[in-house]
Coordinates of C-alpha atoms and ligand atoms in Angstrom, one line a residue:
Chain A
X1 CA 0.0 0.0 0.0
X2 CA 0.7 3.5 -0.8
X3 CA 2.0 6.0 1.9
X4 CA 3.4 9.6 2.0
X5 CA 4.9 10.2 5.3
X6 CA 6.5 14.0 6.1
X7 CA 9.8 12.8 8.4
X8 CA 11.6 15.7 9.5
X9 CA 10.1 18.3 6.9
X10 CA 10.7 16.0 3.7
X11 CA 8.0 14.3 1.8
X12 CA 8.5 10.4 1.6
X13 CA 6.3 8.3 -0.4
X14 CA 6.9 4.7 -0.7
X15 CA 4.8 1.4 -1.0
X16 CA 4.6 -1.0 2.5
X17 CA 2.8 -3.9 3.6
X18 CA 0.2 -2.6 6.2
X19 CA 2.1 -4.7 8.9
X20 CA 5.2 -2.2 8.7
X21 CA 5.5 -1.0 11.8
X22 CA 6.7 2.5 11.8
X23 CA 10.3 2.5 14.0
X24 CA 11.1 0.0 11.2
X25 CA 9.5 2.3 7.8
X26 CA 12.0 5.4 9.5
X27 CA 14.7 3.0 10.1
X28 CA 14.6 1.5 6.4
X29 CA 14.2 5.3 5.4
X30 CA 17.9 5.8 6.7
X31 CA 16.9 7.3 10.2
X32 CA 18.5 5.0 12.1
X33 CA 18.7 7.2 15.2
X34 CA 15.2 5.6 16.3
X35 CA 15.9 2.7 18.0
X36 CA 14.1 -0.6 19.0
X37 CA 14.7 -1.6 22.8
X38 CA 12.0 -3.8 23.8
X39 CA 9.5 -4.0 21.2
X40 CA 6.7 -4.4 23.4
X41 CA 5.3 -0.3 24.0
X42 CA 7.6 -0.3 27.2
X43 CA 11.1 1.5 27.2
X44 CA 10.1 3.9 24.7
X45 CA 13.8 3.7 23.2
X46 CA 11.6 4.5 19.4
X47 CA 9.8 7.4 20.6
X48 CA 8.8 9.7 18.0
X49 CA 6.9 13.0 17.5
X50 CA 3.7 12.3 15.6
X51 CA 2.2 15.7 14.5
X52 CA 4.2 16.8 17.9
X53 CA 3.0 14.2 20.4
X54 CA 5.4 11.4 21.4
X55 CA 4.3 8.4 20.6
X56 CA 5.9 4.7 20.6
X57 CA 6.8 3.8 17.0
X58 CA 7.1 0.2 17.4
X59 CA 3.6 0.4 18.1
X60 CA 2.1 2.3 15.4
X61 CA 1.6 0.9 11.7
X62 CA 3.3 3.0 9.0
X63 CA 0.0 2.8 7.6
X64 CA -1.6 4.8 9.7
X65 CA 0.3 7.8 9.8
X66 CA -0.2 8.2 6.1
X67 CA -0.5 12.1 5.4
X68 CA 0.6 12.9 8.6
X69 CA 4.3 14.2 10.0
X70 CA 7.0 12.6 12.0
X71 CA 9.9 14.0 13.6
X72 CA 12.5 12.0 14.9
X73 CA 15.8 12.8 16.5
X74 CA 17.3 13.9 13.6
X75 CA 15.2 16.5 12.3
X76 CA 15.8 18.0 15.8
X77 CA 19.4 20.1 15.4
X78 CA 18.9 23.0 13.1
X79 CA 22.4 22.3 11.0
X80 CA 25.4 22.4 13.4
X81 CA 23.2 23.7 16.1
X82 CA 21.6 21.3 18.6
X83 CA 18.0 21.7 19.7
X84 CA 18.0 23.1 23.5
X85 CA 16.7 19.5 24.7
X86 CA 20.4 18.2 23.1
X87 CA 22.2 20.8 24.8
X88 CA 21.0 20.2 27.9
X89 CA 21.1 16.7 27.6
X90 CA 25.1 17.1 26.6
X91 CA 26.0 19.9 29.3
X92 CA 24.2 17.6 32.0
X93 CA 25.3 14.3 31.3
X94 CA 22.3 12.9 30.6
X95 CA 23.4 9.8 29.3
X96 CA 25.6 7.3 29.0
X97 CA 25.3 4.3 26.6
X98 CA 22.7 6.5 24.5
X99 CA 20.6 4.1 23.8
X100 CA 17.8 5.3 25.1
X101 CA 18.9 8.8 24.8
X102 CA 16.9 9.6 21.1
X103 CA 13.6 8.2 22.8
X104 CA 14.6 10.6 26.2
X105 CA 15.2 13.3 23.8
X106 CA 11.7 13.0 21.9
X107 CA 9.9 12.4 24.9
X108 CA 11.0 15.5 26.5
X109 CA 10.6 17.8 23.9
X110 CA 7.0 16.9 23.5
X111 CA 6.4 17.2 27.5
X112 CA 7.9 20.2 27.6
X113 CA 5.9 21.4 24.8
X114 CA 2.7 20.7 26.4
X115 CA 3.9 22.1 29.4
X116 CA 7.2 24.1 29.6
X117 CA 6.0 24.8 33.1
X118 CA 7.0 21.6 35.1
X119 CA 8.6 20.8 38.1
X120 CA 10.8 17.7 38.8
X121 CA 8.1 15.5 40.0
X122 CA 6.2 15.9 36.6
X123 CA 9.3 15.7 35.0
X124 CA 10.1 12.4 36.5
X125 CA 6.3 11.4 35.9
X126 CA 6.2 12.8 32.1
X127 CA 9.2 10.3 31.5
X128 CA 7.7 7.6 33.3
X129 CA 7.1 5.5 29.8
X130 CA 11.0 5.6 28.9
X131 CA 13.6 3.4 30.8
X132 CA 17.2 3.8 31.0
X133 CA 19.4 1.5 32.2
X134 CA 22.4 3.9 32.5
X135 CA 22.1 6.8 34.1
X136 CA 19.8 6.5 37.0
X137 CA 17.7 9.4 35.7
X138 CA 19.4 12.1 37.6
X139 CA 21.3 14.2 35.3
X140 CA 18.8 13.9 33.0
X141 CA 15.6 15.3 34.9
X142 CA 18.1 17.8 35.9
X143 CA 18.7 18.2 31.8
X144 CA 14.8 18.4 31.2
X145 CA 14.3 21.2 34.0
X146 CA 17.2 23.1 32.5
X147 CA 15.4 22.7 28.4
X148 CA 12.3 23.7 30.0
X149 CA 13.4 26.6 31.5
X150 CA 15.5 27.6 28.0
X151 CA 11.6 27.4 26.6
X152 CA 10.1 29.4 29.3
X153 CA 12.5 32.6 28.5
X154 CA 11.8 31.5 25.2
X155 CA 14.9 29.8 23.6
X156 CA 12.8 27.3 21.8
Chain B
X1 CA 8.3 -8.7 16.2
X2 CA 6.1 -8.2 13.2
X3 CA 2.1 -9.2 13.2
X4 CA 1.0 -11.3 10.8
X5 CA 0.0 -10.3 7.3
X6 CA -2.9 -8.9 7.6
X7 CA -5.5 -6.5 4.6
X8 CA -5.7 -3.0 6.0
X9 CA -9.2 -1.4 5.2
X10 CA -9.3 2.8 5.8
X11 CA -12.6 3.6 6.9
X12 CA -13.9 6.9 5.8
X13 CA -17.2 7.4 7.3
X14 CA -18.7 5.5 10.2
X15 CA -21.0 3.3 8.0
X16 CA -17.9 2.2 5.4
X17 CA -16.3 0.8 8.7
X18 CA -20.0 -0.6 10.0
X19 CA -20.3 -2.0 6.1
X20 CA -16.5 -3.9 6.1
X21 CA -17.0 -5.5 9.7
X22 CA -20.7 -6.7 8.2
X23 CA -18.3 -7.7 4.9
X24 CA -15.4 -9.7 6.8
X25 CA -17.3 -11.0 10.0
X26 CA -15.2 -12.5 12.2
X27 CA -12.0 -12.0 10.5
X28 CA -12.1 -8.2 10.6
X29 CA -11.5 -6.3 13.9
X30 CA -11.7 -2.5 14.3
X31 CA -8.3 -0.5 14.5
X32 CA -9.0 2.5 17.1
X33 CA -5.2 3.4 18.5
X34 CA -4.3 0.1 18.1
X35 CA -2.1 0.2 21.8
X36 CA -4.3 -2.8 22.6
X37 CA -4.6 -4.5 19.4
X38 CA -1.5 -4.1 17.9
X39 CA 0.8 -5.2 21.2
X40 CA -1.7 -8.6 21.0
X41 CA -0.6 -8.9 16.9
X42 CA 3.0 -8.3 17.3
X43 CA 2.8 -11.4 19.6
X44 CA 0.8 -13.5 17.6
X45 CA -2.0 -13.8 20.0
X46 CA -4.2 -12.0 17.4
X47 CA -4.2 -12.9 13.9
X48 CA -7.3 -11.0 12.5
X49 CA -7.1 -11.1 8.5
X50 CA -8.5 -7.7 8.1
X51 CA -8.1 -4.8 10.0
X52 CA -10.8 -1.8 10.0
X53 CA -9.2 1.7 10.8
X54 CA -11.1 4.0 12.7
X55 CA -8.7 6.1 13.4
X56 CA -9.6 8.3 11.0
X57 CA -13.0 9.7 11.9
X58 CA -12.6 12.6 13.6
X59 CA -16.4 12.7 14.0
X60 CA -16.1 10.4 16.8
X61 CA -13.3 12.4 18.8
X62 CA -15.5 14.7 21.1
X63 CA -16.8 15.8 24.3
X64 CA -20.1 17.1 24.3
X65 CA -21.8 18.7 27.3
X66 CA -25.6 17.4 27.2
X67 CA -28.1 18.4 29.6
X68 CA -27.8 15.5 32.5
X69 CA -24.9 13.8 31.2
X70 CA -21.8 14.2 28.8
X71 CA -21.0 12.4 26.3
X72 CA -17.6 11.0 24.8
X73 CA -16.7 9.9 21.4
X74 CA -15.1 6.2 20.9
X75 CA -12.3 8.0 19.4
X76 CA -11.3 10.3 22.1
X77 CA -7.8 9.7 23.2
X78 CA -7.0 9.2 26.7
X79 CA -4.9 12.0 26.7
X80 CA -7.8 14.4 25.7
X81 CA -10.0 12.7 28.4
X82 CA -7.6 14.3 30.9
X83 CA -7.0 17.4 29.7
X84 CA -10.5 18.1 28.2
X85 CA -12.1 21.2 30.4
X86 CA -16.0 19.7 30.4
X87 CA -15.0 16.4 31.4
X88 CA -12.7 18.0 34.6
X89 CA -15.8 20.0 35.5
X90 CA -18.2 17.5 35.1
X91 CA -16.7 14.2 35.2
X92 CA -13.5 14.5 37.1
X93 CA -12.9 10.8 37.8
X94 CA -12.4 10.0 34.3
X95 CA -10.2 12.6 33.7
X96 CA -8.1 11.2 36.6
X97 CA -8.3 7.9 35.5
X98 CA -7.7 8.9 32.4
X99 CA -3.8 10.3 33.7
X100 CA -2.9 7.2 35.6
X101 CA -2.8 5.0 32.2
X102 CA 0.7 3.8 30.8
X103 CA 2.3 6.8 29.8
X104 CA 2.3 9.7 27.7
X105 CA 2.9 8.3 24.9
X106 CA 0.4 5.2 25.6
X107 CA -2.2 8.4 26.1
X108 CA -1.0 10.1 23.0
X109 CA -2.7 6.7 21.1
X110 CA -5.1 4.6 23.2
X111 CA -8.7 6.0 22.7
X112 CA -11.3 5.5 25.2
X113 CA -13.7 3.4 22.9
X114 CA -11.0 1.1 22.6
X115 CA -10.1 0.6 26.3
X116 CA -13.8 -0.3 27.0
X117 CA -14.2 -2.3 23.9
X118 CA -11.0 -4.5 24.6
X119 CA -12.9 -5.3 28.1
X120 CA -9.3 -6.1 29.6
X121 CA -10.3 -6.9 33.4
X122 CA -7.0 -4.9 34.6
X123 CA -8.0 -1.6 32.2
X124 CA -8.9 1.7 34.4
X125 CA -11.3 3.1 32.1
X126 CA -14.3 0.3 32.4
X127 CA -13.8 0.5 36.7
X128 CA -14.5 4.2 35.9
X129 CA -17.2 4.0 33.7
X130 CA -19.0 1.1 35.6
X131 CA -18.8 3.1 38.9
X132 CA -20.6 6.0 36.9
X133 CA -23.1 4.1 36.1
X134 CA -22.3 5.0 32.4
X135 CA -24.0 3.9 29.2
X136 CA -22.5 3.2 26.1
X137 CA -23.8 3.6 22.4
X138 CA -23.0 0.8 19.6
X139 CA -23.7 1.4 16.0
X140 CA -24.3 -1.7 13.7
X141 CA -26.6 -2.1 10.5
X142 CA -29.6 -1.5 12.6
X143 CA -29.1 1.8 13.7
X144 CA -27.9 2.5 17.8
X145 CA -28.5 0.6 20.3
X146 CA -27.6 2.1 24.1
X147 CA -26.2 -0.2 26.5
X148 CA -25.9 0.5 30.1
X149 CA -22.3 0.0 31.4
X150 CA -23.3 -2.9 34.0
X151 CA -24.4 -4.9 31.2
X152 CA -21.3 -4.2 28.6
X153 CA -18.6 -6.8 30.4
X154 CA -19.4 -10.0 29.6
X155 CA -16.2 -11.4 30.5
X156 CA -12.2 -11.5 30.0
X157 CA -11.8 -9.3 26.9
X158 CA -15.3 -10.2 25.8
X159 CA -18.7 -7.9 25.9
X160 CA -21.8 -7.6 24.5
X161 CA -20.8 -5.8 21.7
X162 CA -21.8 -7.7 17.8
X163 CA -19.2 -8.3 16.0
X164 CA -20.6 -6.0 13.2
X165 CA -21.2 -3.3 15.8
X166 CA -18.5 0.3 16.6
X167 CA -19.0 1.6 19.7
X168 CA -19.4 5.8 19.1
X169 CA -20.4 7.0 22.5
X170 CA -19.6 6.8 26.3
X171 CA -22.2 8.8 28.2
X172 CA -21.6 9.3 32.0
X173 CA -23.9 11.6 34.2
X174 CA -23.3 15.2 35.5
X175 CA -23.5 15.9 38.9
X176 CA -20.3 14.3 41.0
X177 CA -19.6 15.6 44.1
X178 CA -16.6 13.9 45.0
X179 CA -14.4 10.8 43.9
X180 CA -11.3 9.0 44.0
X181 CA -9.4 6.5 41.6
X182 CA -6.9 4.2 44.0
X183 CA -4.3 2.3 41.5
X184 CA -2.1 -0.1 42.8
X185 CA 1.0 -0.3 41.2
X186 CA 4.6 -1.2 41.6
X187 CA 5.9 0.6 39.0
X188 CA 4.0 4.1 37.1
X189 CA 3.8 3.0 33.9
X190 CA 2.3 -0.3 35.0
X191 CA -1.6 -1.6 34.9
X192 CA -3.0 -2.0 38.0
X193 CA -2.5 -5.0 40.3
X194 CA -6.0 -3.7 41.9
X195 CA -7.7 -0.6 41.4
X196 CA -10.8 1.1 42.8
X197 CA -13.1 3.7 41.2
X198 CA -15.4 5.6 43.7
X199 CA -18.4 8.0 41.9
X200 CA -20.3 10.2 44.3
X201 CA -23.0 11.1 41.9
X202 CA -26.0 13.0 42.4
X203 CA -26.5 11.7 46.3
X204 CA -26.0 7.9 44.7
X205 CA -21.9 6.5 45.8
X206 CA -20.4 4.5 42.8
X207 CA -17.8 2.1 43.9
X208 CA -16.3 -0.6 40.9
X209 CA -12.9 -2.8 41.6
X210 CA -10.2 -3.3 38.6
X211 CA -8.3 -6.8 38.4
X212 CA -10.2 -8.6 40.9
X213 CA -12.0 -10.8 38.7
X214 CA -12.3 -11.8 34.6
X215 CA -14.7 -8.3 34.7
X216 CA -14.4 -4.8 36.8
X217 CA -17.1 -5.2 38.8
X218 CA -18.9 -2.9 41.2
X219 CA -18.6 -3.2 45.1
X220 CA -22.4 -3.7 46.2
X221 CA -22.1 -4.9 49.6
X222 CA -20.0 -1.8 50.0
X223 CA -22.3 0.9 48.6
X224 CA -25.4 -1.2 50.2
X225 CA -23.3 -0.4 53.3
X226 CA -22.7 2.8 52.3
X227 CA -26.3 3.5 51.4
X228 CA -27.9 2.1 54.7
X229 CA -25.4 4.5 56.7
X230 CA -22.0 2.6 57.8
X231 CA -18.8 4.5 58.1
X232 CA -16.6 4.3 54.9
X233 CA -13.9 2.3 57.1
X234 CA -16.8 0.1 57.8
X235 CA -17.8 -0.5 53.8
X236 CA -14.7 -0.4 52.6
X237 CA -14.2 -3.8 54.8
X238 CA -17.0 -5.4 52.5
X239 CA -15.3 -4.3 49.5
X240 CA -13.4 -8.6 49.4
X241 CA -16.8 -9.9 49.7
X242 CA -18.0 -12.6 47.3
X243 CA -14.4 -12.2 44.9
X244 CA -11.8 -14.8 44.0
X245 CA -9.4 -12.9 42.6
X246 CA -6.7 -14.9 40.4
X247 CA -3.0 -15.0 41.6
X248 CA -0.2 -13.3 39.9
X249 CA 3.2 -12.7 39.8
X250 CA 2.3 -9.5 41.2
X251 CA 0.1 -10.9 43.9
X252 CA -1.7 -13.5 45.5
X253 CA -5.6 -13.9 45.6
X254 CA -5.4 -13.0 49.2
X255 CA -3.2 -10.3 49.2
X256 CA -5.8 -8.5 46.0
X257 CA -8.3 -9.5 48.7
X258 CA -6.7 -7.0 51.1
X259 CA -5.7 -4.3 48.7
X260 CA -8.8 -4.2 47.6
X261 CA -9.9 -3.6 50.9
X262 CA -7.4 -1.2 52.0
X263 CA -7.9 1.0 48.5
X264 CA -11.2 1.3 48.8
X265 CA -11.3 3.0 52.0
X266 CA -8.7 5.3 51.0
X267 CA -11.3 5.8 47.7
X268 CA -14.1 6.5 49.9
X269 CA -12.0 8.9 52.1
X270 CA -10.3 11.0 49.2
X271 CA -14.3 11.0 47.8
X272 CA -15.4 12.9 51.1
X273 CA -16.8 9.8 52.3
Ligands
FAD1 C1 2.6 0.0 27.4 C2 1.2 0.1 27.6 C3 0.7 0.3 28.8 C4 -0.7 0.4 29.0 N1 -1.1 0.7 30.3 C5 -2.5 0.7 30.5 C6 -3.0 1.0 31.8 O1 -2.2 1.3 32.8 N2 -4.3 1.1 32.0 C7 -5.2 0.9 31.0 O2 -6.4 0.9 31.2 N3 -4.7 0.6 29.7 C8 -3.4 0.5 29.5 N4 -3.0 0.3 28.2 C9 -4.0 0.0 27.1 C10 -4.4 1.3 26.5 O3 -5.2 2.1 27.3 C11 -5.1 1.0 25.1 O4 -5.0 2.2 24.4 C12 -6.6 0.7 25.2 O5 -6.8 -0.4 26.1 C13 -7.1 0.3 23.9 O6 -7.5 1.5 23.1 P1 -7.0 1.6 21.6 O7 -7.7 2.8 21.1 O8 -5.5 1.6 21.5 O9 -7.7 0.3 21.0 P2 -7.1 -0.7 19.9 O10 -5.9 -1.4 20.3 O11 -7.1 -0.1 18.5 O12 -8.4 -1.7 19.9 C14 -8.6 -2.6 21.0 C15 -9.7 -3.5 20.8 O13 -11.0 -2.8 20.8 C16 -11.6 -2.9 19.5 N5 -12.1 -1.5 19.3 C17 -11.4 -0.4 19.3 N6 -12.2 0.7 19.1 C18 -13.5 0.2 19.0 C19 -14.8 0.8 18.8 N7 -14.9 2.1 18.7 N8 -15.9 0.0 18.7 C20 -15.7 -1.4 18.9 N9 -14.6 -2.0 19.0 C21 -13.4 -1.2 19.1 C22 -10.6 -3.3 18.6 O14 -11.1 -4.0 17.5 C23 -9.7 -4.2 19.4 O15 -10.2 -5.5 19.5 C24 -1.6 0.2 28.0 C25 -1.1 -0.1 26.7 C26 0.3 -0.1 26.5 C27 0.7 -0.5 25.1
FES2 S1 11.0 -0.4 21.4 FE1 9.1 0.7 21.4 S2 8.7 1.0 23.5 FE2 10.5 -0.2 23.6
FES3 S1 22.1 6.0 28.7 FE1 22.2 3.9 28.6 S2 20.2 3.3 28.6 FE2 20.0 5.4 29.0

């Protein structure tokens, strides 16, 4: 079946069985900064903005996000310059491994974007659905706090 | 982990998706935001040949404030049930219950139709519904046909729903005056290992239990207690009568015995009972 998908502000269209599952359409697309942890909708390693909402893309069908837009952690930086979230991220240390860091990343810009106005209990609650074996979470609530404050004064 | 082949139909209007589930029977299952559905595919414990998207009609993503009640469209995501302004004014347990479910991202997907629909006994949106004594509206060739929430759960992930049938419409009544949703979880993104749902609604106490049996089902000895003038410490110790709870991993019959003593009095509490 037929699809156009916008990732990252470009146009694709290609043909897919309806049983592609989206993490692996944007992985075959080249975007292999999405990754799969568990496959089962619980580490949220492939998180993805759909249309600016985080969602888990190992649990979405290609299919249906036909028309619609996608953003994954490359269409984040503008060029050489990272988005705020990846800034903070770096400057705090919030990660280690990285492999859950792309899925971190998405997740946080689209809770900060629904609320730039959090503190570090709905921080740690907004992440709740991505996992990190790593880090321990610290530095990178503390990286969250510091994005959301960039968007407050309006760095976003 | 990739589900089985499957043909994909797009519905564009409610009675093209009413006409392909007619069409394909019991090979066809409706795709709302497929957090449920697909999960079950990617495992291979559901092999449906065709799958219906709904996903599409936007004509089924409301809230409408009616004059007793409000009303919900199948399609509304769980993340729009929480944030939606009518529904925290006039239904505020849903919009809590709505909050506690996975996690943003699960909320950014699952749609309310398909949470009550899937009838999974450990789900927090049926304990909600059933304690507000909701009522839910099914389109199928014949037109709609209103079903009143204590008849919908028929058992694990079963209800009385024809297979040819969408369900377009949750309907809960205004008027709460206090409420509570208790989840017991070990981890936040988790289901529940028991949850409680308490409704104070127009002078009338709602109380339903979550993952205490193959349906939620409502507390009666503990609203008859309530009703007849006991203390809420009192009911709440009624809320174990008459289950048998399964045993878990997470916990033993006796122990979802206890919790869902112990949660329901903090329900009835936090309601203002
Ligand atoms: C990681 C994870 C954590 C979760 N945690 C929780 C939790 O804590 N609590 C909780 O309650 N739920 C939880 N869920 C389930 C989630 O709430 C689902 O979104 C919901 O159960 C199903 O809604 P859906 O729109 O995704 O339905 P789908 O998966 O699309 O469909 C589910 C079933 O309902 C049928 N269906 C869907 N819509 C309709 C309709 N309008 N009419 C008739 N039949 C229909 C489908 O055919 C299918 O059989 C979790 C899911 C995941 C993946
Ligand atoms: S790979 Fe999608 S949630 Fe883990
Ligand atoms: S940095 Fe290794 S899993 Fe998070």
């Amino acid at each position: 079946m037929k699809v156009e998908v916008g990732v990252n502000g470009v146009a694709y269209e290609r043909d897919v069985e309806p049983r592609t599952l989206l993490v692996y359409f944007l992985r075959k697309l080249g975007l292999t900064g999405t990754n799969v942890g568990c496959d089962t909708t619980s580490c949220g390693a492939c998180t993805v903005l759909l249309d600016g909402e985080s969602v888990k893309s190992c649990t979405v069908l290609a299919v249906q996000v036909d028309g619609r837009s996608i953003t994954t952690i490359e269409g984040l930086a503008d060029g050489e310059e990272l988005h705020p979230m990846q800034r903070a991220f770096r400057e705090h240390h919030g990660l280690q491994c990285g492999y859950c860091t792309p899925g971190m990343v998405m997740a946080a810009v689209s809770l900060v974007a629904e609320n730039p106005d959090l503190d570090e209990h709905q921080v740690r609650e907004g992440l709740e659905g991505n996992l990190c074996r790593c880090t321990g979470y610290h530095n990178i609530v503390a990286a969250v706090l510091d994005a959301a404050q960039s968007s407050r004064e309006g760095a976003w | 982990m990739i589900p089985v082949a499957f043909d994909y139909v797009r519905a564009e209007s409610l009675d093209e998706a009413i006409a392909a589930l007619s069409e394909h029977g019991d090979e066809a299952k409706l795709l709302a935001g497929g957090h449920s559905l697909l999960p079950l595919m990617k495992l291979r414990l559901g092999t449906p040949s065709v799958l219906v998207d709904i996903g599409r009609l936007s004509e089924l993503s409301f809230v409408r404030d009616e004059d007793t009640y409000i009303a919900i469209g199948a399609l509304t995501r769980h993340h729009d049930v929480q944030h939606d302004t009518i529904v925290l004014r006039e239904a505020p347990l849903l919009a809590a219950v709505a909050g506690r479910i996975g996690d943003p991202q699960v909320r950014h997907r699952g749609t309310i139709g398909g949470s009550l629909a899937h009838a999974d006994p450990a789900s927090d949106l049926p304990g909600a519904v059933l304690a507000l004594d909701g009522t839910l509206v099914a389109r199928g060739p014949a037109g709609d046909r209103e079903i009143p929430a204590s008849e919908f759960f028929k058992g694990f992930l079963e209800t009385t729903l024809a297979p040819s049938e969408v369900l377009v419409e949750i309907r809960v009544p205004k008027g709460t005056t206090g409420h509570s949703y208790q989840k017991f979880v070990r981890r936040s993104q988790d289901w529940a290992i028991v949850g409680v749902a308490v409704a104070r609604v127009n002078g009338h106490v709602g109380v339903s239990l979550v993952n205490v049996a193959s349906t939620p089902v409502r507390a009666t000895a503990v609203e008859q207690a309530l009703a007849s003038g006991a203390s809420a410490a009192d009911a709440a110790e009624q809320a174990a009568e008459g289950l048998e709870p399964t045993g878990d991993a997470n916990a033993t019959p006796e122990f979802r015995r206890h919790l869902a003593r112990v949660l329901t009095r903090r329900g009835l509490v936090e309601a203002g009972l």
